Amino acid sequence: MTEEAPIVRVRGLRKVYDTGRVSVEALRGVDLDVAAGDFLAIVGPSGSGKSTLFHVIGGMTPPTGGEVVVAGYDMAKCGDTERTELRRKAVSFVFQKFNLLPNLTVRDNIRAALHIAGLPSARFDHQLTTLIGILGIDGRLEHKPSELSGGEQQRVAIARALATNPRLLLADEPTGNLDPHTADHVFGALMQLVKATRVAMLIATHNMELAGRMDRRVSLVNGQVVELD
């Protein structure tokens, strides 16, 4: 049996920002593998490189050096068009800010993701029951974001991110704006969906309690990855 290739393969990743007079090396030789169904926490203080790592893996900025292959896309060789295609077809994002469209209902906010990805709405209808059932938003489909609690808005953002069946989900402090009880509920639903869909997931978080519930934890220290127990 052939071993399944990881969704994310990173070897010797370097990212340098040239600010003019000074060059800042944000990532200094990162090695990382993430397989389908992995639930991986990335922890570290502000400025440690978490956001930069997400930006490179998510195709928002090219690497300066090293090997970065995401869902078959070689990021060192991809131009803007290929990185845009990666974000449309294979990678979804969940952020601390919910980023919902205020004038659209929950249903249409989720459908918007399918439109951007160029997918038929029938795919949304097929996915809808499972997603909203696990996330507990089945009674909120015709509501607008202003009519929802913070936890409900984040669950809508998660449903929108997963509606396109991405191979990789990147979440940057997805429960950072929620109270502890709501954060725990949202996080539990997210774990259930990751296991059900076998999407590979990376979460950047400062919450060590939540990080401890994930399959793996790594820390970014001075731009390098350190595996945690």
mmCIF file of C-alpha atoms in Angstrom:
data_model
loop_
_atom_site.group_PDB
_atom_site.id
_atom_site.type_symbol
_atom_site.label_atom_id
_atom_site.label_comp_id
_atom_site.label_asym_id
_atom_site.label_seq_id
_atom_site.Cartn_x
_atom_site.Cartn_y
_atom_site.Cartn_z
ATOM 1 C CA MET A 1 0.000 0.000 0.000
ATOM 2 C CA THR A 2 1.327 3.429 -0.943
ATOM 3 C CA GLU A 3 1.574 5.826 1.978
ATOM 4 C CA GLU A 4 -0.697 8.833 1.562
ATOM 5 C CA ALA A 5 1.211 12.058 0.934
ATOM 6 C CA PRO A 6 0.730 14.753 3.587
ATOM 7 C CA ILE A 7 -1.586 17.647 2.773
ATOM 8 C CA VAL A 8 1.149 20.036 3.935
ATOM 9 C CA ARG A 9 4.861 19.310 3.546
ATOM 10 C CA VAL A 10 7.282 22.011 4.675
ATOM 11 C CA ARG A 11 11.054 21.639 4.618
ATOM 12 C CA GLY A 12 13.555 24.356 5.476
ATOM 13 C CA LEU A 13 10.998 27.155 5.030
ATOM 14 C CA ARG A 14 12.435 30.637 5.228
ATOM 15 C CA LYS A 15 10.513 33.892 4.969
ATOM 16 C CA VAL A 16 12.330 37.221 4.939
ATOM 17 C CA TYR A 17 10.617 40.596 4.853
ATOM 18 C CA ASP A 18 12.699 43.390 3.358
ATOM 19 C CA THR A 19 11.617 46.664 4.944
ATOM 20 C CA GLY A 20 14.193 48.752 3.095
ATOM 21 C CA ARG A 21 17.059 49.321 5.481
ATOM 22 C CA VAL A 22 16.453 46.154 7.482
ATOM 23 C CA SER A 23 15.615 42.565 6.529
ATOM 24 C CA VAL A 24 13.497 40.646 9.035
ATOM 25 C CA GLU A 25 13.738 36.851 8.983
ATOM 26 C CA ALA A 26 10.319 35.743 10.246
ATOM 27 C CA LEU A 27 10.763 32.018 9.551
ATOM 28 C CA ARG A 28 14.167 30.354 9.823
ATOM 29 C CA GLY A 29 14.082 26.808 8.501
ATOM 30 C CA VAL A 30 10.639 25.440 9.445
ATOM 31 C CA ASP A 31 9.972 21.711 8.946
ATOM 32 C CA LEU A 32 6.380 20.477 9.248
ATOM 33 C CA ASP A 33 4.098 17.720 7.928
ATOM 34 C CA VAL A 34 0.305 17.743 8.250
ATOM 35 C CA ALA A 35 -1.757 14.749 7.106
ATOM 36 C CA ALA A 36 -5.450 14.447 6.258
ATOM 37 C CA GLY A 37 -7.482 14.462 9.464
ATOM 38 C CA ASP A 38 -4.649 15.970 11.540
ATOM 39 C CA PHE A 39 -5.690 18.534 14.149
ATOM 40 C CA LEU A 40 -2.539 20.539 14.831
ATOM 41 C CA ALA A 41 -2.085 23.464 17.226
ATOM 42 C CA ILE A 42 0.587 26.079 16.596
ATOM 43 C CA VAL A 43 1.408 28.030 19.732
ATOM 44 C CA GLY A 44 3.863 30.789 20.440
ATOM 45 C CA PRO A 45 4.028 34.417 21.543
ATOM 46 C CA SER A 46 3.121 37.354 19.323
ATOM 47 C CA GLY A 47 5.845 37.912 16.766
ATOM 48 C CA SER A 48 7.003 34.294 16.770
ATOM 49 C CA GLY A 49 5.981 33.754 13.138
ATOM 50 C CA LYS A 50 2.581 32.037 13.448
ATOM 51 C CA SER A 51 0.769 34.432 11.120
ATOM 52 C CA THR A 52 3.630 34.384 8.628
ATOM 53 C CA LEU A 53 3.552 30.579 8.546
ATOM 54 C CA PHE A 54 -0.202 30.673 7.896
ATOM 55 C CA HIS A 55 0.240 33.251 5.139
ATOM 56 C CA VAL A 56 2.805 31.103 3.327
ATOM 57 C CA ILE A 57 0.927 27.811 3.726
ATOM 58 C CA GLY A 58 -2.353 29.507 2.759
ATOM 59 C CA GLY A 59 -0.876 30.947 -0.435
ATOM 60 C CA MET A 60 -1.133 34.586 0.607
ATOM 61 C CA THR A 61 2.602 35.221 0.322
ATOM 62 C CA PRO A 62 5.417 33.231 -1.335
ATOM 63 C CA PRO A 63 8.253 31.644 0.646
ATOM 64 C CA THR A 64 11.724 33.149 0.460
ATOM 65 C CA GLY A 65 13.372 29.721 0.516
ATOM 66 C CA GLY A 66 12.774 26.066 1.252
ATOM 67 C CA GLU A 67 10.120 23.592 0.148
ATOM 68 C CA VAL A 68 6.407 24.223 0.774
ATOM 69 C CA VAL A 69 3.918 21.861 -0.889
ATOM 70 C CA VAL A 70 0.234 22.299 -0.026
ATOM 71 C CA ALA A 71 -2.378 19.947 -1.523
ATOM 72 C CA GLY A 72 -0.001 19.280 -4.406
ATOM 73 C CA TYR A 73 0.807 22.952 -5.061
ATOM 74 C CA ASP A 74 4.513 23.769 -4.867
ATOM 75 C CA MET A 75 4.416 27.221 -3.313
ATOM 76 C CA ALA A 76 7.998 28.047 -4.303
ATOM 77 C CA LYS A 77 7.007 27.663 -7.976
ATOM 78 C CA CYS A 78 3.484 29.091 -7.871
ATOM 79 C CA GLY A 79 2.687 32.570 -9.110
ATOM 80 C CA ASP A 80 -0.243 34.718 -8.000
ATOM 81 C CA THR A 81 -2.691 32.836 -10.241
ATOM 82 C CA GLU A 82 -1.787 29.420 -8.850
ATOM 83 C CA ARG A 83 -1.876 30.644 -5.255
ATOM 84 C CA THR A 84 -5.333 32.116 -5.859
ATOM 85 C CA GLU A 85 -6.432 28.770 -7.283
ATOM 86 C CA LEU A 86 -5.113 27.024 -4.169
ATOM 87 C CA ARG A 87 -7.187 29.292 -1.926
ATOM 88 C CA ARG A 88 -10.294 28.729 -4.039
ATOM 89 C CA LYS A 89 -10.012 24.968 -4.379
ATOM 90 C CA ALA A 90 -8.111 23.505 -1.466
ATOM 91 C CA VAL A 91 -7.678 25.876 1.490
ATOM 92 C CA SER A 92 -10.228 27.619 3.722
ATOM 93 C CA PHE A 93 -9.728 30.100 6.555
ATOM 94 C CA VAL A 94 -11.397 30.873 9.890
ATOM 95 C CA PHE A 95 -10.294 34.022 11.703
ATOM 96 C CA GLN A 96 -10.824 35.559 15.129
ATOM 97 C CA LYS A 97 -13.048 38.168 13.467
ATOM 98 C CA PHE A 98 -15.993 36.414 11.890
ATOM 99 C CA ASN A 99 -15.893 38.392 8.593
ATOM 100 C CA LEU A 100 -19.524 37.637 7.714
ATOM 101 C CA LEU A 101 -21.308 39.745 5.112
ATOM 102 C CA PRO A 102 -23.752 41.820 7.206
ATOM 103 C CA ASN A 103 -26.494 42.181 4.588
ATOM 104 C CA LEU A 104 -26.729 38.464 3.809
ATOM 105 C CA THR A 105 -28.526 35.735 5.733
ATOM 106 C CA VAL A 106 -26.630 32.840 7.250
ATOM 107 C CA ARG A 107 -27.664 30.648 4.316
ATOM 108 C CA ASP A 108 -26.377 33.160 1.766
ATOM 109 C CA ASN A 109 -23.166 33.807 3.696
ATOM 110 C CA ILE A 110 -22.367 30.114 3.407
ATOM 111 C CA ARG A 111 -23.450 29.967 -0.239
ATOM 112 C CA ALA A 112 -21.141 32.884 -1.024
ATOM 113 C CA ALA A 113 -18.153 30.629 -0.352
ATOM 114 C CA LEU A 114 -19.389 28.171 -2.981
ATOM 115 C CA HIS A 115 -19.844 30.989 -5.491
ATOM 116 C CA ILE A 116 -16.277 32.216 -4.934
ATOM 117 C CA ALA A 117 -14.964 28.665 -5.320
ATOM 118 C CA GLY A 118 -16.973 28.192 -8.527
ATOM 119 C CA LEU A 119 -19.000 25.316 -7.088
ATOM 120 C CA PRO A 120 -22.708 24.594 -7.782
ATOM 121 C CA SER A 121 -25.249 25.449 -5.099
ATOM 122 C CA ALA A 122 -26.429 21.829 -5.164
ATOM 123 C CA ARG A 123 -23.171 20.972 -3.436
ATOM 124 C CA PHE A 124 -24.134 23.369 -0.661
ATOM 125 C CA ASP A 125 -27.548 21.749 -0.289
ATOM 126 C CA HIS A 126 -25.899 18.337 0.012
ATOM 127 C CA GLN A 127 -23.428 19.533 2.664
ATOM 128 C CA LEU A 128 -25.808 21.770 4.573
ATOM 129 C CA THR A 129 -27.594 19.268 6.810
ATOM 130 C CA THR A 130 -24.427 17.754 8.263
ATOM 131 C CA LEU A 131 -22.642 21.075 8.772
ATOM 132 C CA ILE A 132 -25.437 23.011 10.418
ATOM 133 C CA GLY A 133 -26.528 20.028 12.488
ATOM 134 C CA ILE A 134 -23.124 19.558 14.102
ATOM 135 C CA LEU A 135 -22.663 23.307 14.521
ATOM 136 C CA GLY A 136 -26.171 23.833 15.925
ATOM 137 C CA ILE A 137 -27.213 26.653 13.587
ATOM 138 C CA ASP A 138 -30.046 24.890 11.763
ATOM 139 C CA GLY A 139 -32.589 27.315 13.208
ATOM 140 C CA ARG A 140 -30.608 30.390 12.158
ATOM 141 C CA LEU A 141 -30.323 30.042 8.383
ATOM 142 C CA GLU A 142 -32.584 32.991 7.565
ATOM 143 C CA HIS A 143 -31.078 35.313 10.188
ATOM 144 C CA LYS A 144 -28.504 37.994 9.474
ATOM 145 C CA PRO A 145 -25.215 38.236 11.422
ATOM 146 C CA SER A 146 -26.464 41.113 13.605
ATOM 147 C CA GLU A 147 -29.203 38.808 14.903
ATOM 148 C CA LEU A 148 -26.720 36.168 16.088
ATOM 149 C CA SER A 149 -24.558 35.796 19.171
ATOM 150 C CA GLY A 150 -20.782 35.800 18.826
ATOM 151 C CA GLY A 151 -20.630 32.029 19.147
ATOM 152 C CA GLU A 152 -23.299 31.584 16.484
ATOM 153 C CA GLN A 153 -21.461 33.925 14.120
ATOM 154 C CA GLN A 154 -18.251 31.931 14.533
ATOM 155 C CA ARG A 155 -20.120 28.694 13.867
ATOM 156 C CA VAL A 156 -21.472 30.226 10.657
ATOM 157 C CA ALA A 157 -17.911 31.215 9.703
ATOM 158 C CA ILE A 158 -16.805 27.610 10.273
ATOM 159 C CA ALA A 159 -19.704 26.254 8.187
ATOM 160 C CA ARG A 160 -18.794 28.673 5.394
ATOM 161 C CA ALA A 161 -15.161 27.548 5.510
ATOM 162 C CA LEU A 162 -16.033 23.845 5.354
ATOM 163 C CA ALA A 163 -18.866 24.057 2.791
ATOM 164 C CA THR A 164 -16.383 23.848 -0.095
ATOM 165 C CA ASN A 165 -14.825 20.604 1.193
ATOM 166 C CA PRO A 166 -11.319 22.053 1.522
ATOM 167 C CA ARG A 167 -8.335 19.794 2.061
ATOM 168 C CA LEU A 168 -6.818 22.217 4.568
ATOM 169 C CA LEU A 169 -8.422 24.519 7.133
ATOM 170 C CA LEU A 170 -6.360 27.321 8.683
ATOM 171 C CA ALA A 171 -7.816 28.898 11.824
ATOM 172 C CA ASP A 172 -6.181 31.906 13.488
ATOM 173 C CA GLU A 173 -7.397 32.248 17.107
ATOM 174 C CA PRO A 174 -10.899 31.089 16.066
ATOM 175 C CA THR A 175 -12.280 31.256 19.621
ATOM 176 C CA GLY A 176 -10.331 34.321 20.747
ATOM 177 C CA ASN A 177 -13.392 36.609 20.787
ATOM 178 C CA LEU A 178 -15.618 34.159 22.668
ATOM 179 C CA ASP A 179 -16.246 33.580 26.361
ATOM 180 C CA PRO A 180 -14.783 30.322 27.764
ATOM 181 C CA HIS A 181 -18.066 28.368 27.753
ATOM 182 C CA THR A 182 -18.941 29.371 24.172
ATOM 183 C CA ALA A 183 -15.350 28.795 23.029
ATOM 184 C CA ASP A 184 -15.466 25.263 24.426
ATOM 185 C CA HIS A 185 -18.731 24.519 22.615
ATOM 186 C CA VAL A 186 -17.512 25.920 19.295
ATOM 187 C CA PHE A 187 -14.193 24.120 19.604
ATOM 188 C CA GLY A 188 -15.913 20.806 20.303
ATOM 189 C CA ALA A 189 -18.062 21.157 17.194
ATOM 190 C CA LEU A 190 -14.991 22.061 15.158
ATOM 191 C CA MET A 191 -13.154 18.935 16.352
ATOM 192 C CA GLN A 192 -16.139 16.790 15.418
ATOM 193 C CA LEU A 193 -16.264 18.252 11.911
ATOM 194 C CA VAL A 194 -12.531 17.829 11.349
ATOM 195 C CA LYS A 195 -12.764 14.144 12.228
ATOM 196 C CA ALA A 196 -15.892 13.661 10.107
ATOM 197 C CA THR A 197 -14.490 15.343 7.000
ATOM 198 C CA ARG A 198 -10.792 14.396 7.421
ATOM 199 C CA VAL A 199 -9.774 17.919 6.534
ATOM 200 C CA ALA A 200 -6.260 18.760 7.730
ATOM 201 C CA MET A 201 -6.418 21.588 10.249
ATOM 202 C CA LEU A 202 -3.918 24.054 11.662
ATOM 203 C CA ILE A 203 -4.961 26.319 14.535
ATOM 204 C CA ALA A 204 -2.861 29.211 15.807
ATOM 205 C CA THR A 205 -3.785 29.854 19.428
ATOM 206 C CA HIS A 206 -2.585 31.283 22.723
ATOM 207 C CA ASN A 207 -5.029 29.038 24.606
ATOM 208 C CA MET A 208 -2.919 26.148 25.904
ATOM 209 C CA GLU A 209 -5.971 24.360 27.315
ATOM 210 C CA LEU A 210 -7.543 24.152 23.867
ATOM 211 C CA ALA A 211 -4.204 23.306 22.280
ATOM 212 C CA GLY A 212 -3.855 20.403 24.686
ATOM 213 C CA ARG A 213 -7.017 18.817 23.261
ATOM 214 C CA MET A 214 -5.591 18.610 19.739
ATOM 215 C CA ASP A 215 -3.768 15.694 18.138
ATOM 216 C CA ARG A 216 -0.435 17.508 18.057
ATOM 217 C CA ARG A 217 1.072 20.735 19.342
ATOM 218 C CA VAL A 218 4.054 22.596 17.967
ATOM 219 C CA SER A 219 5.573 25.833 19.149
ATOM 220 C CA LEU A 220 7.172 28.494 17.004
ATOM 221 C CA VAL A 221 10.286 29.790 18.719
ATOM 222 C CA ASN A 222 12.431 32.383 16.951
ATOM 223 C CA GLY A 223 10.962 31.384 13.594
ATOM 224 C CA GLN A 224 11.517 27.624 14.049
ATOM 225 C CA VAL A 225 9.138 24.777 14.935
ATOM 226 C CA VAL A 226 9.590 22.854 18.183
ATOM 227 C CA GLU A 227 7.404 19.764 18.731
ATOM 228 C CA LEU A 228 5.680 19.701 22.137
ATOM 229 C CA ASP A 229 4.712 16.624 24.157
#
